[in-house]
Amino acid sequence: MSVFLSIWLFALGALATVRAQNNALSFNFDQSSEAMSHFSNRERTRFPMFAEGSIYHVIVVDQSGHGHFRKLQHAIDSVPRDNHKWIKIQVRAGIYSEKVEIPIDKPYISLVGDGRHNTVIQWSDGGGSATPDYATFSVSADNFVARRITFKNIFYPPTISQAPAVSLYGDKVAFYDCGFIGVQDTLTDLLGRHLFEGCYIEGYIDFIWGYGQSVYHGCTINVTSGPYNDRIYGAGYITAQGRENIEDSNGFVFKYCTVVGTAFAYLGRPYQRYSRVVFYKSYLSDIIVPSGWNPGFVAGHGGSVAHAEVDCVGPGSDTSQRVKWGRNLKPNELNLLLNTNTFINQDNWVENQPLPTRRMAPKLLTLRTSTTTKKIRRQRQRIPSSRSFPYAHPGKG
Ligand SMILES: *[C@@H]1O[C@H](CO)[C@@H](O)[C@H](O)[C@H]1NC(C)=O
C-alpha cells in the first residue's frame, strides 16, 4: 500500500463522523421527480463521491456560542491573508443576519452549512445602481467552494429593485446544494469560472446575470417575485448574460436544470452584444413565454448574440415560436460549452476542491496559474473591485 493511500485511508476514518453528520453521500437534487424523470440519475450526477482529505483546518461558526465564532464574517476575518491551504468554515444551523465578504486575499475557503433550509445568511441592501455592492455575500477571492447553505437578500422596497444575494468576482468558485434567494439580480455572477450544482435559485428580474463563465448543473430555477407575487407584473427574465467581445470566454450553460415558477419569464435578455446562454437537457415548465428570448439591452444587435436550447423537455420547451435572432452558436462552439472540462474546468480545479469528486483520493493542490486564470484576471482588470463597479446595470423590468 502506498504511503499516499495509507494517509488517505487514515483521513477517511477521521472524517467518518463528519460524513455521517453531513449525510454527504446522498447527493440531493432539489427537483420534482416529475420533471427529472426524463433524465437518468447517472446523467444528472457528475460528482457523486465525497472527499475532504485536503482540508487543513476547520473553523466552526455557531450562533449559540458553541463554536469558534458566532458571526461568519469573524470566522473569515480569522483566516490568514494570502491563505493557501484549504480551510473549512462550518456554519451550524441558524439565520445569520450578516453582510459577508470573502476578500481577494483569502482564497481556499470551503464554506459548509447544515443544509440549505437550515443555514441561511441574509441581509437587506439594494436599490441604487452599484448593484454588486448590495450583495449579502460577495466572493472576491479565487478558489472558493460552498455547500448546503442559503444566501438571501431581503431588501423589499415598494417597487422591485436590484438586490443581489451573491456577487461573484473570484475565479474557480463552486456551489453545491446551495440556495440563492432574491427578486432582482439574485445571482450576480460577475466574473470568473463557476460551477453551481444541485442549487436552488429564486428571482424574477435578471436574476442570473453578469460576465461569469459558468455551468449550472442540476439546479432548480424558480421564477417568482417573492413578496411582490400578488402584484401584476410582466414576464420576468431568468438570465442577462454580459459577454462583450467575441474573444471573451464567458457565458452561462444550464444542464439538467428544472425551470418552474409563479410568473411568466423569458429564458433571458442579453446584457451585452455577444451574450452566450445555453439550456441543455433541462425541464422548462409552461411559464416560459413562447418567444423565449427578449432583445433586452441589445435591441437591433441580436445578430451577434448566441443562445441555444438543446434537447430540453417540458411544456415550455417548444421552440416553434422562438425569436429568430441570436442563433449564432456554431456546432464546435456548442460542443466546447457543453463539455464542462473544456468550458470551465481546464485546469481541473473542480476536482482539486475539497468536495464531491469523482476520484476517491484527493489530488494534491497545484498552485500554478493557468493561461485561463491569467485571461480571467486581465478581464477582471476591466472591473476592478467590488467597491468600484463601472458598469451601469440593467434597469427595472
Ligand atoms: C417557487 O416559489 C413559490 C413561491 O414562493 C413556491 O410556492 C414554490 O414552492 C417554489 N417552488 C419550488 C420548486 O421551490
Tab-separated table of C-alpha atoms and ligand atoms in Angstrom:
chain	number	residue	atom	x	y	z
A	1	MET	CA	0.000	0.000	0.000
A	2	SER	CA	1.480	3.347	-0.950
A	3	VAL	CA	2.148	5.945	1.724
A	4	PHE	CA	-0.274	8.224	-0.004
A	5	LEU	CA	-3.051	5.656	0.118
A	6	SER	CA	-2.478	4.950	3.832
A	7	ILE	CA	-2.653	8.629	4.637
A	8	TRP	CA	-5.830	8.845	2.674
A	9	LEU	CA	-7.405	5.872	4.452
A	10	PHE	CA	-6.463	7.416	7.780
A	11	ALA	CA	-8.095	10.663	6.742
A	12	LEU	CA	-11.187	8.741	5.646
A	13	GLY	CA	-11.504	7.212	9.117
A	14	ALA	CA	-11.117	10.575	10.791
A	15	LEU	CA	-13.790	12.019	8.595
A	16	ALA	CA	-16.289	9.231	9.070
A	17	THR	CA	-18.202	11.148	11.732
A	18	VAL	CA	-18.373	14.306	9.694
A	19	ARG	CA	-19.524	12.299	6.694
A	20	ALA	CA	-22.283	10.671	8.659
A	21	GLN	CA	-23.416	14.001	10.076
A	22	ASN	CA	-23.463	15.732	6.753
A	23	ASN	CA	-25.036	12.801	5.012
A	24	ALA	CA	-22.905	13.886	2.119
A	25	LEU	CA	-23.257	10.684	0.170
A	26	SER	CA	-26.914	11.189	-0.512
A	27	PHE	CA	-26.424	13.906	-3.051
A	28	ASN	CA	-29.603	15.822	-3.014
A	29	PHE	CA	-31.085	17.245	-6.172
A	30	ASP	CA	-33.895	19.541	-5.433
A	31	GLN	CA	-36.154	18.759	-8.328
A	32	SER	CA	-39.571	17.369	-8.734
A	33	SER	CA	-39.386	13.747	-9.771
A	34	GLU	CA	-41.900	14.514	-12.484
A	35	ALA	CA	-39.539	16.989	-14.089
A	36	MET	CA	-36.371	14.999	-13.728
A	37	SER	CA	-37.673	11.538	-14.540
A	38	HIS	CA	-36.741	12.411	-18.117
A	39	PHE	CA	-33.074	12.021	-17.302
A	40	SER	CA	-31.262	9.206	-15.585
A	41	ASN	CA	-29.539	9.690	-12.249
A	42	ARG	CA	-26.255	8.842	-13.857
A	43	GLU	CA	-26.632	11.644	-16.347
A	44	ARG	CA	-27.510	14.183	-13.680
A	45	THR	CA	-24.940	13.339	-11.046
A	46	ARG	CA	-21.459	14.304	-12.054
A	47	PHE	CA	-19.581	14.267	-8.785
A	48	PRO	CA	-21.166	11.509	-6.724
A	49	MET	CA	-18.342	10.839	-4.269
A	50	PHE	CA	-17.092	12.831	-1.385
A	51	ALA	CA	-13.510	13.583	-0.484
A	52	GLU	CA	-12.400	16.037	2.084
A	53	GLY	CA	-8.843	14.878	2.596
A	54	SER	CA	-7.237	18.125	1.596
A	55	ILE	CA	-8.809	20.221	4.392
A	56	TYR	CA	-6.109	21.757	6.535
A	57	HIS	CA	-8.067	23.448	9.295
A	58	VAL	CA	-11.708	23.665	10.451
A	59	ILE	CA	-13.428	26.703	11.948
A	60	VAL	CA	-16.924	26.341	13.426
A	61	VAL	CA	-19.460	29.181	13.400
A	62	ASP	CA	-22.362	28.707	15.786
A	63	GLN	CA	-24.874	31.377	16.768
A	64	SER	CA	-25.424	29.880	20.188
A	65	GLY	CA	-21.759	30.264	21.093
A	66	HIS	CA	-20.692	26.606	20.897
A	67	GLY	CA	-18.246	27.179	18.040
A	68	HIS	CA	-15.216	29.335	17.457
A	69	PHE	CA	-17.270	32.313	16.296
A	70	ARG	CA	-20.878	33.498	16.361
A	71	LYS	CA	-20.583	35.515	13.136
A	72	LEU	CA	-19.468	34.162	9.770
A	73	GLN	CA	-17.560	37.340	8.903
A	74	HIS	CA	-15.474	36.988	12.065
A	75	ALA	CA	-14.518	33.460	11.025
A	76	ILE	CA	-13.468	34.736	7.579
A	77	ASP	CA	-11.512	37.574	9.172
A	78	SER	CA	-9.580	34.978	11.185
A	79	VAL	CA	-8.251	33.277	8.025
A	80	PRO	CA	-4.667	34.421	7.389
A	81	ARG	CA	-4.057	36.783	4.483
A	82	ASP	CA	-2.810	35.083	1.330
A	83	ASN	CA	-4.001	31.785	2.737
A	84	HIS	CA	-3.009	28.862	0.511
A	85	LYS	CA	-4.329	25.772	2.312
A	86	TRP	CA	-7.973	24.753	2.276
A	87	ILE	CA	-9.759	25.984	5.372
A	88	LYS	CA	-13.253	24.733	6.099
A	89	ILE	CA	-15.697	27.061	7.802
A	90	GLN	CA	-18.627	25.084	9.102
A	91	VAL	CA	-21.731	27.180	9.748
A	92	ARG	CA	-24.225	25.486	12.038
A	93	ALA	CA	-27.979	25.835	11.520
A	94	GLY	CA	-29.460	29.284	12.028
A	95	ILE	CA	-30.397	32.504	10.261
A	96	TYR	CA	-27.301	34.673	10.275
A	97	SER	CA	-28.173	38.354	9.727
A	98	GLU	CA	-24.927	39.485	8.184
A	99	LYS	CA	-23.485	41.052	5.093
A	100	VAL	CA	-20.422	38.934	4.368
A	101	GLU	CA	-17.386	39.326	2.126
A	102	ILE	CA	-14.587	36.930	1.253
A	103	PRO	CA	-11.834	39.430	0.373
A	104	ILE	CA	-9.439	38.902	-2.508
A	105	ASP	CA	-6.526	37.906	-0.234
A	106	LYS	CA	-8.389	34.994	1.418
A	107	PRO	CA	-8.512	32.190	-1.143
A	108	TYR	CA	-9.035	28.472	-0.366
A	109	ILE	CA	-12.073	28.751	1.869
A	110	SER	CA	-14.645	25.950	1.927
A	111	LEU	CA	-17.933	27.024	3.481
A	112	VAL	CA	-20.276	24.283	4.669
A	113	GLY	CA	-23.741	24.782	6.146
A	114	ASP	CA	-26.185	22.378	7.781
A	115	GLY	CA	-28.453	22.208	4.716
A	116	ARG	CA	-29.862	24.988	2.620
A	117	HIS	CA	-33.111	25.098	4.581
A	118	ASN	CA	-31.236	25.305	7.892
A	119	THR	CA	-28.234	27.575	7.428
A	120	VAL	CA	-29.207	30.920	5.931
A	121	ILE	CA	-27.099	34.055	5.517
A	122	GLN	CA	-29.357	37.054	4.925
A	123	TRP	CA	-29.178	40.811	4.744
A	124	SER	CA	-31.211	43.654	3.273
A	125	ASP	CA	-29.461	46.056	0.917
A	126	GLY	CA	-30.190	47.325	-2.585
A	127	GLY	CA	-31.884	49.939	-4.680
A	128	GLY	CA	-29.276	52.107	-6.418
A	129	SER	CA	-27.017	51.362	-9.361
A	130	ALA	CA	-23.955	49.930	-7.546
A	131	THR	CA	-25.605	46.547	-7.867
A	132	PRO	CA	-22.822	44.120	-6.851
A	133	ASP	CA	-22.119	46.088	-3.670
A	134	TYR	CA	-25.551	45.302	-2.277
A	135	ALA	CA	-24.937	41.562	-2.209
A	136	THR	CA	-25.494	39.751	1.052
A	137	PHE	CA	-22.493	37.577	0.234
A	138	SER	CA	-19.628	38.510	-2.066
A	139	VAL	CA	-16.645	36.454	-3.106
A	140	SER	CA	-13.641	38.412	-4.383
A	141	ALA	CA	-11.105	35.622	-3.758
A	142	ASP	CA	-10.262	32.828	-6.195
A	143	ASN	CA	-10.702	29.191	-5.125
A	144	PHE	CA	-13.837	29.147	-3.024
A	145	VAL	CA	-16.420	26.460	-2.504
A	146	ALA	CA	-19.719	26.431	-0.587
A	147	ARG	CA	-22.130	23.661	0.196
A	148	ARG	CA	-25.543	23.270	1.888
A	149	ILE	CA	-26.135	26.942	2.665
A	150	THR	CA	-28.595	29.627	1.511
A	151	PHE	CA	-27.792	33.252	0.677
A	152	LYS	CA	-30.699	35.646	0.686
A	153	ASN	CA	-31.296	39.357	0.134
A	154	ILE	CA	-34.461	40.562	1.846
A	155	PHE	CA	-34.454	44.130	0.504
A	156	TYR	CA	-38.115	44.637	-0.447
A	157	PRO	CA	-38.865	48.326	-1.197
A	158	PRO	CA	-42.269	49.275	-2.683
A	159	THR	CA	-41.011	48.631	-6.231
A	160	ILE	CA	-38.705	45.803	-7.272
A	161	SER	CA	-35.044	46.861	-7.127
A	162	GLN	CA	-31.568	45.498	-7.628
A	163	ALA	CA	-30.645	43.471	-4.583
A	164	PRO	CA	-28.302	40.507	-5.145
A	165	ALA	CA	-27.968	37.593	-2.772
A	166	VAL	CA	-24.406	36.990	-4.018
A	167	SER	CA	-21.797	38.790	-6.136
A	168	LEU	CA	-19.002	36.641	-7.507
A	169	TYR	CA	-15.682	38.103	-8.676
A	170	GLY	CA	-13.432	35.122	-7.939
A	171	ASP	CA	-12.206	32.515	-10.405
A	172	LYS	CA	-12.700	28.796	-9.592
A	173	VAL	CA	-15.740	29.197	-7.393
A	174	ALA	CA	-18.272	26.397	-6.844
A	175	PHE	CA	-21.551	25.981	-5.002
A	176	TYR	CA	-23.201	22.635	-4.243
A	177	ASP	CA	-26.710	22.246	-2.801
A	178	CYS	CA	-26.919	25.953	-2.047
A	179	GLY	CA	-29.834	28.382	-2.227
A	180	PHE	CA	-29.864	31.882	-3.722
A	181	ILE	CA	-32.940	33.915	-2.915
A	182	GLY	CA	-33.802	37.382	-4.146
A	183	VAL	CA	-36.037	39.182	-6.639
A	184	GLN	CA	-33.808	41.216	-8.971
A	185	ASP	CA	-30.146	40.310	-9.738
A	186	THR	CA	-30.211	37.476	-7.181
A	187	LEU	CA	-27.168	35.702	-8.561
A	188	THR	CA	-24.746	38.386	-9.677
A	189	ASP	CA	-22.417	36.018	-11.499
A	190	LEU	CA	-19.909	38.704	-12.382
A	191	LEU	CA	-16.573	37.242	-13.329
A	192	GLY	CA	-14.584	34.045	-13.323
A	193	ARG	CA	-15.280	30.347	-13.809
A	194	HIS	CA	-18.043	28.993	-11.613
A	195	LEU	CA	-19.890	25.739	-11.045
A	196	PHE	CA	-23.328	25.521	-9.447
A	197	GLU	CA	-24.515	22.015	-8.792
A	198	GLY	CA	-27.841	20.950	-7.273
A	199	CYS	CA	-28.599	24.548	-6.266
A	200	TYR	CA	-31.890	26.410	-5.874
A	201	ILE	CA	-32.081	29.872	-7.479
A	202	GLU	CA	-35.037	32.180	-6.949
A	203	GLY	CA	-35.807	35.544	-8.515
A	204	TYR	CA	-37.749	37.452	-11.118
A	205	ILE	CA	-35.704	40.083	-12.982
A	206	ASP	CA	-32.257	39.323	-14.470
A	207	PHE	CA	-31.762	37.031	-11.561
A	208	ILE	CA	-28.800	35.182	-13.061
A	209	TRP	CA	-26.727	37.914	-14.655
A	210	GLY	CA	-23.136	39.013	-15.221
A	211	TYR	CA	-19.968	38.258	-17.156
A	212	GLY	CA	-19.383	34.896	-15.467
A	213	GLN	CA	-18.191	31.739	-17.218
A	214	SER	CA	-20.495	29.312	-15.503
A	215	VAL	CA	-22.094	25.912	-15.559
A	216	TYR	CA	-25.384	25.416	-13.729
A	217	HIS	CA	-25.800	21.688	-13.347
A	218	GLY	CA	-28.933	20.064	-11.940
A	219	CYS	CA	-30.197	23.318	-10.445
A	220	THR	CA	-33.801	24.335	-9.763
A	221	ILE	CA	-34.676	27.783	-11.064
A	222	ASN	CA	-37.825	29.275	-9.579
A	223	VAL	CA	-39.213	32.397	-11.254
A	224	THR	CA	-41.078	34.180	-8.523
A	225	SER	CA	-41.187	37.709	-7.201
A	226	GLY	CA	-41.433	36.727	-3.546
A	227	PRO	CA	-43.322	39.382	-1.563
A	228	TYR	CA	-44.317	41.079	-4.834
A	229	ASN	CA	-46.145	37.965	-6.028
A	230	ASP	CA	-49.608	39.431	-5.516
A	231	ARG	CA	-48.939	42.398	-7.846
A	232	ILE	CA	-49.378	42.227	-11.586
A	233	TYR	CA	-46.134	42.440	-13.498
A	234	GLY	CA	-44.990	41.433	-16.965
A	235	ALA	CA	-42.809	38.442	-17.690
A	236	GLY	CA	-39.543	38.213	-15.799
A	237	TYR	CA	-36.050	37.443	-17.132
A	238	ILE	CA	-34.061	34.474	-15.938
A	239	THR	CA	-30.687	35.440	-17.424
A	240	ALA	CA	-28.932	38.642	-18.505
A	241	GLN	CA	-25.525	37.459	-19.691
A	242	GLY	CA	-22.856	40.082	-20.375
A	243	ARG	CA	-20.292	38.691	-22.821
A	244	GLU	CA	-18.916	41.816	-24.518
A	245	ASN	CA	-16.426	40.631	-27.143
A	246	ILE	CA	-16.297	37.724	-29.483
A	247	GLU	CA	-12.956	36.609	-27.940
A	248	ASP	CA	-14.317	36.559	-24.370
A	249	SER	CA	-14.629	33.055	-22.954
A	250	ASN	CA	-17.651	33.635	-20.703
A	251	GLY	CA	-21.250	32.515	-20.928
A	252	PHE	CA	-23.876	30.617	-18.941
A	253	VAL	CA	-24.618	26.950	-19.546
A	254	PHE	CA	-27.580	25.243	-17.864
A	255	LYS	CA	-27.544	21.454	-17.850
A	256	TYR	CA	-30.214	19.180	-16.395
A	257	CYS	CA	-31.881	22.140	-14.719
A	258	THR	CA	-35.558	22.479	-13.801
A	259	VAL	CA	-37.245	25.787	-14.539
A	260	VAL	CA	-40.512	26.424	-12.687
A	261	GLY	CA	-42.221	29.452	-11.201
A	262	THR	CA	-45.218	31.542	-10.279
A	263	ALA	CA	-44.691	34.127	-13.051
A	264	PHE	CA	-44.031	34.076	-16.780
A	265	ALA	CA	-40.450	34.563	-17.850
A	266	TYR	CA	-38.057	34.815	-20.761
A	267	LEU	CA	-35.081	32.478	-20.691
A	268	GLY	CA	-33.016	35.616	-20.963
A	269	ARG	CA	-32.369	39.060	-22.287
A	270	PRO	CA	-28.817	39.629	-23.484
A	271	TYR	CA	-26.973	42.239	-21.452
A	272	GLN	CA	-24.127	42.696	-23.949
A	273	ARG	CA	-23.775	42.093	-27.683
A	274	TYR	CA	-22.029	38.714	-27.510
A	275	SER	CA	-24.151	37.285	-24.731
A	276	ARG	CA	-23.984	33.459	-24.656
A	277	VAL	CA	-26.529	31.238	-22.909
A	278	VAL	CA	-27.322	27.565	-23.438
A	279	PHE	CA	-30.078	25.448	-21.926
A	280	TYR	CA	-29.286	21.756	-22.331
A	281	LYS	CA	-31.488	18.786	-21.395
A	282	SER	CA	-33.457	20.909	-18.986
A	283	TYR	CA	-37.095	20.840	-17.995
A	284	LEU	CA	-38.905	24.061	-18.929
A	285	SER	CA	-42.359	24.444	-17.441
A	286	ASP	CA	-45.211	26.402	-19.055
A	287	ILE	CA	-44.033	29.688	-17.531
A	288	ILE	CA	-41.586	30.224	-20.409
A	289	VAL	CA	-43.018	32.736	-22.884
A	290	PRO	CA	-43.277	31.219	-26.377
A	291	SER	CA	-40.831	33.702	-27.961
A	292	GLY	CA	-38.270	32.574	-25.375
A	293	TRP	CA	-35.794	35.434	-25.527
A	294	ASN	CA	-36.163	39.186	-25.098
A	295	PRO	CA	-33.875	41.600	-27.029
A	296	GLY	CA	-33.210	43.441	-23.766
A	297	PHE	CA	-30.156	45.631	-23.846
A	298	VAL	CA	-29.000	44.771	-27.360
A	299	ALA	CA	-32.080	45.604	-29.405
A	300	GLY	CA	-31.008	45.785	-33.035
A	301	HIS	CA	-27.785	43.885	-32.311
A	302	GLY	CA	-29.286	40.462	-31.843
A	303	GLY	CA	-27.097	39.327	-34.749
A	304	SER	CA	-24.107	38.680	-32.505
A	305	VAL	CA	-25.941	37.149	-29.569
A	306	ALA	CA	-25.608	33.393	-29.136
A	307	HIS	CA	-28.241	31.437	-27.304
A	308	ALA	CA	-29.361	27.860	-27.729
A	309	GLU	CA	-31.769	25.305	-26.367
A	310	VAL	CA	-30.670	21.714	-26.825
A	311	ASP	CA	-32.817	18.664	-26.064
A	312	CYS	CA	-34.945	20.412	-23.458
A	313	VAL	CA	-38.250	18.927	-22.339
A	314	GLY	CA	-41.489	20.134	-20.758
A	315	PRO	CA	-44.332	22.382	-21.934
A	316	GLY	CA	-42.086	25.450	-22.135
A	317	SER	CA	-39.537	23.761	-24.383
A	318	ASP	CA	-41.489	24.083	-27.641
A	319	THR	CA	-39.242	26.243	-29.833
A	320	SER	CA	-41.653	26.718	-32.765
A	321	GLN	CA	-42.439	30.314	-31.790
A	322	ARG	CA	-38.994	31.330	-30.598
A	323	VAL	CA	-37.349	34.540	-31.820
A	324	LYS	CA	-35.209	34.094	-34.910
A	325	TRP	CA	-32.257	36.212	-33.787
A	326	GLY	CA	-29.433	35.044	-31.603
A	327	ARG	CA	-28.901	31.602	-33.063
A	328	ASN	CA	-25.208	32.063	-33.615
A	329	LEU	CA	-23.629	29.127	-31.828
A	330	LYS	CA	-21.552	27.075	-34.243
A	331	PRO	CA	-21.518	23.322	-33.561
A	332	ASN	CA	-17.893	23.339	-32.335
A	333	GLU	CA	-18.548	26.266	-30.004
A	334	LEU	CA	-21.620	24.488	-28.651
A	335	ASN	CA	-19.553	21.342	-28.002
A	336	LEU	CA	-16.963	23.375	-26.138
A	337	LEU	CA	-19.655	24.955	-23.959
A	338	LEU	CA	-21.434	21.689	-23.247
A	339	ASN	CA	-18.282	19.968	-22.046
A	340	THR	CA	-17.685	21.213	-18.505
A	341	ASN	CA	-13.995	20.335	-18.773
A	342	THR	CA	-13.373	22.428	-21.881
A	343	PHE	CA	-15.624	25.297	-20.833
A	344	ILE	CA	-14.754	25.906	-17.175
A	345	ASN	CA	-12.585	23.113	-15.794
A	346	GLN	CA	-9.470	23.427	-17.955
A	347	ASP	CA	-7.045	23.106	-15.027
A	348	ASN	CA	-9.078	20.511	-13.079
A	349	TRP	CA	-9.869	22.948	-10.315
A	350	VAL	CA	-13.235	21.280	-9.716
A	351	GLU	CA	-11.585	18.027	-8.647
A	352	ASN	CA	-8.984	19.904	-6.622
A	353	GLN	CA	-11.580	21.419	-4.332
A	354	PRO	CA	-12.320	19.578	-1.092
A	355	LEU	CA	-15.740	18.472	-2.217
A	356	PRO	CA	-17.662	15.747	-4.007
A	357	THR	CA	-15.229	14.393	-6.521
A	358	ARG	CA	-15.138	11.578	-8.972
A	359	ARG	CA	-11.898	10.276	-7.551
A	360	MET	CA	-11.518	8.558	-4.191
A	361	ALA	CA	-8.202	10.204	-3.369
A	362	PRO	CA	-7.848	13.964	-3.396
A	363	LYS	CA	-5.264	15.256	-5.798
A	364	LEU	CA	-2.637	17.461	-4.241
A	365	LEU	CA	-3.224	21.077	-4.862
A	366	THR	CA	-1.278	22.654	-7.684
A	367	LEU	CA	-0.829	26.358	-7.382
A	368	ARG	CA	0.228	27.165	-10.890
A	369	THR	CA	-1.573	29.914	-12.729
A	370	SER	CA	-3.125	28.651	-15.924
A	371	THR	CA	-3.489	30.728	-19.047
A	372	THR	CA	-7.234	30.705	-18.454
A	373	THR	CA	-6.778	32.175	-14.992
A	374	LYS	CA	-4.471	34.816	-16.444
A	375	LYS	CA	-7.019	35.682	-19.105
A	376	ILE	CA	-9.758	35.981	-16.499
A	377	ARG	CA	-7.533	38.183	-14.345
A	378	ARG	CA	-6.985	40.501	-17.302
A	379	GLN	CA	-10.718	40.599	-17.870
A	380	ARG	CA	-11.191	41.350	-14.185
A	381	GLN	CA	-8.971	44.397	-14.506
A	382	ARG	CA	-11.736	45.937	-16.546
A	383	ILE	CA	-13.946	45.504	-13.492
A	384	PRO	CA	-11.500	46.458	-10.761
A	385	SER	CA	-13.056	45.691	-7.390
A	386	SER	CA	-16.347	45.151	-5.711
A	387	ARG	CA	-16.262	48.698	-4.428
A	388	SER	CA	-15.990	50.414	-7.801
A	389	PHE	CA	-18.158	48.806	-10.397
A	390	PRO	CA	-18.141	50.956	-13.511
A	391	TYR	CA	-20.994	49.393	-15.405
A	392	ALA	CA	-24.471	50.758	-15.460
A	393	HIS	CA	-26.726	47.889	-14.618
A	394	PRO	CA	-29.922	46.711	-16.333
A	395	GLY	CA	-32.771	48.844	-15.177
A	396	LYS	CA	-36.052	47.618	-13.922
A	397	GLY	CA	-38.052	45.129	-15.848
B	1	LIG	C1	-41.239	28.601	-6.036
B	1	LIG	O1	-41.689	29.717	-5.295
B	1	LIG	C2	-43.046	29.656	-4.941
B	1	LIG	C3	-43.456	30.982	-4.337
B	1	LIG	O2	-42.623	31.329	-3.282
B	1	LIG	C4	-43.258	28.471	-4.003
B	1	LIG	O3	-44.624	28.371	-3.652
B	1	LIG	C5	-42.805	27.202	-4.696
B	1	LIG	O4	-42.874	26.109	-3.805
B	1	LIG	C6	-41.379	27.348	-5.193
B	1	LIG	N1	-41.029	26.197	-5.996
B	1	LIG	C7	-40.014	25.382	-5.674
B	1	LIG	C8	-39.726	24.262	-6.615
B	1	LIG	O5	-39.341	25.517	-4.681
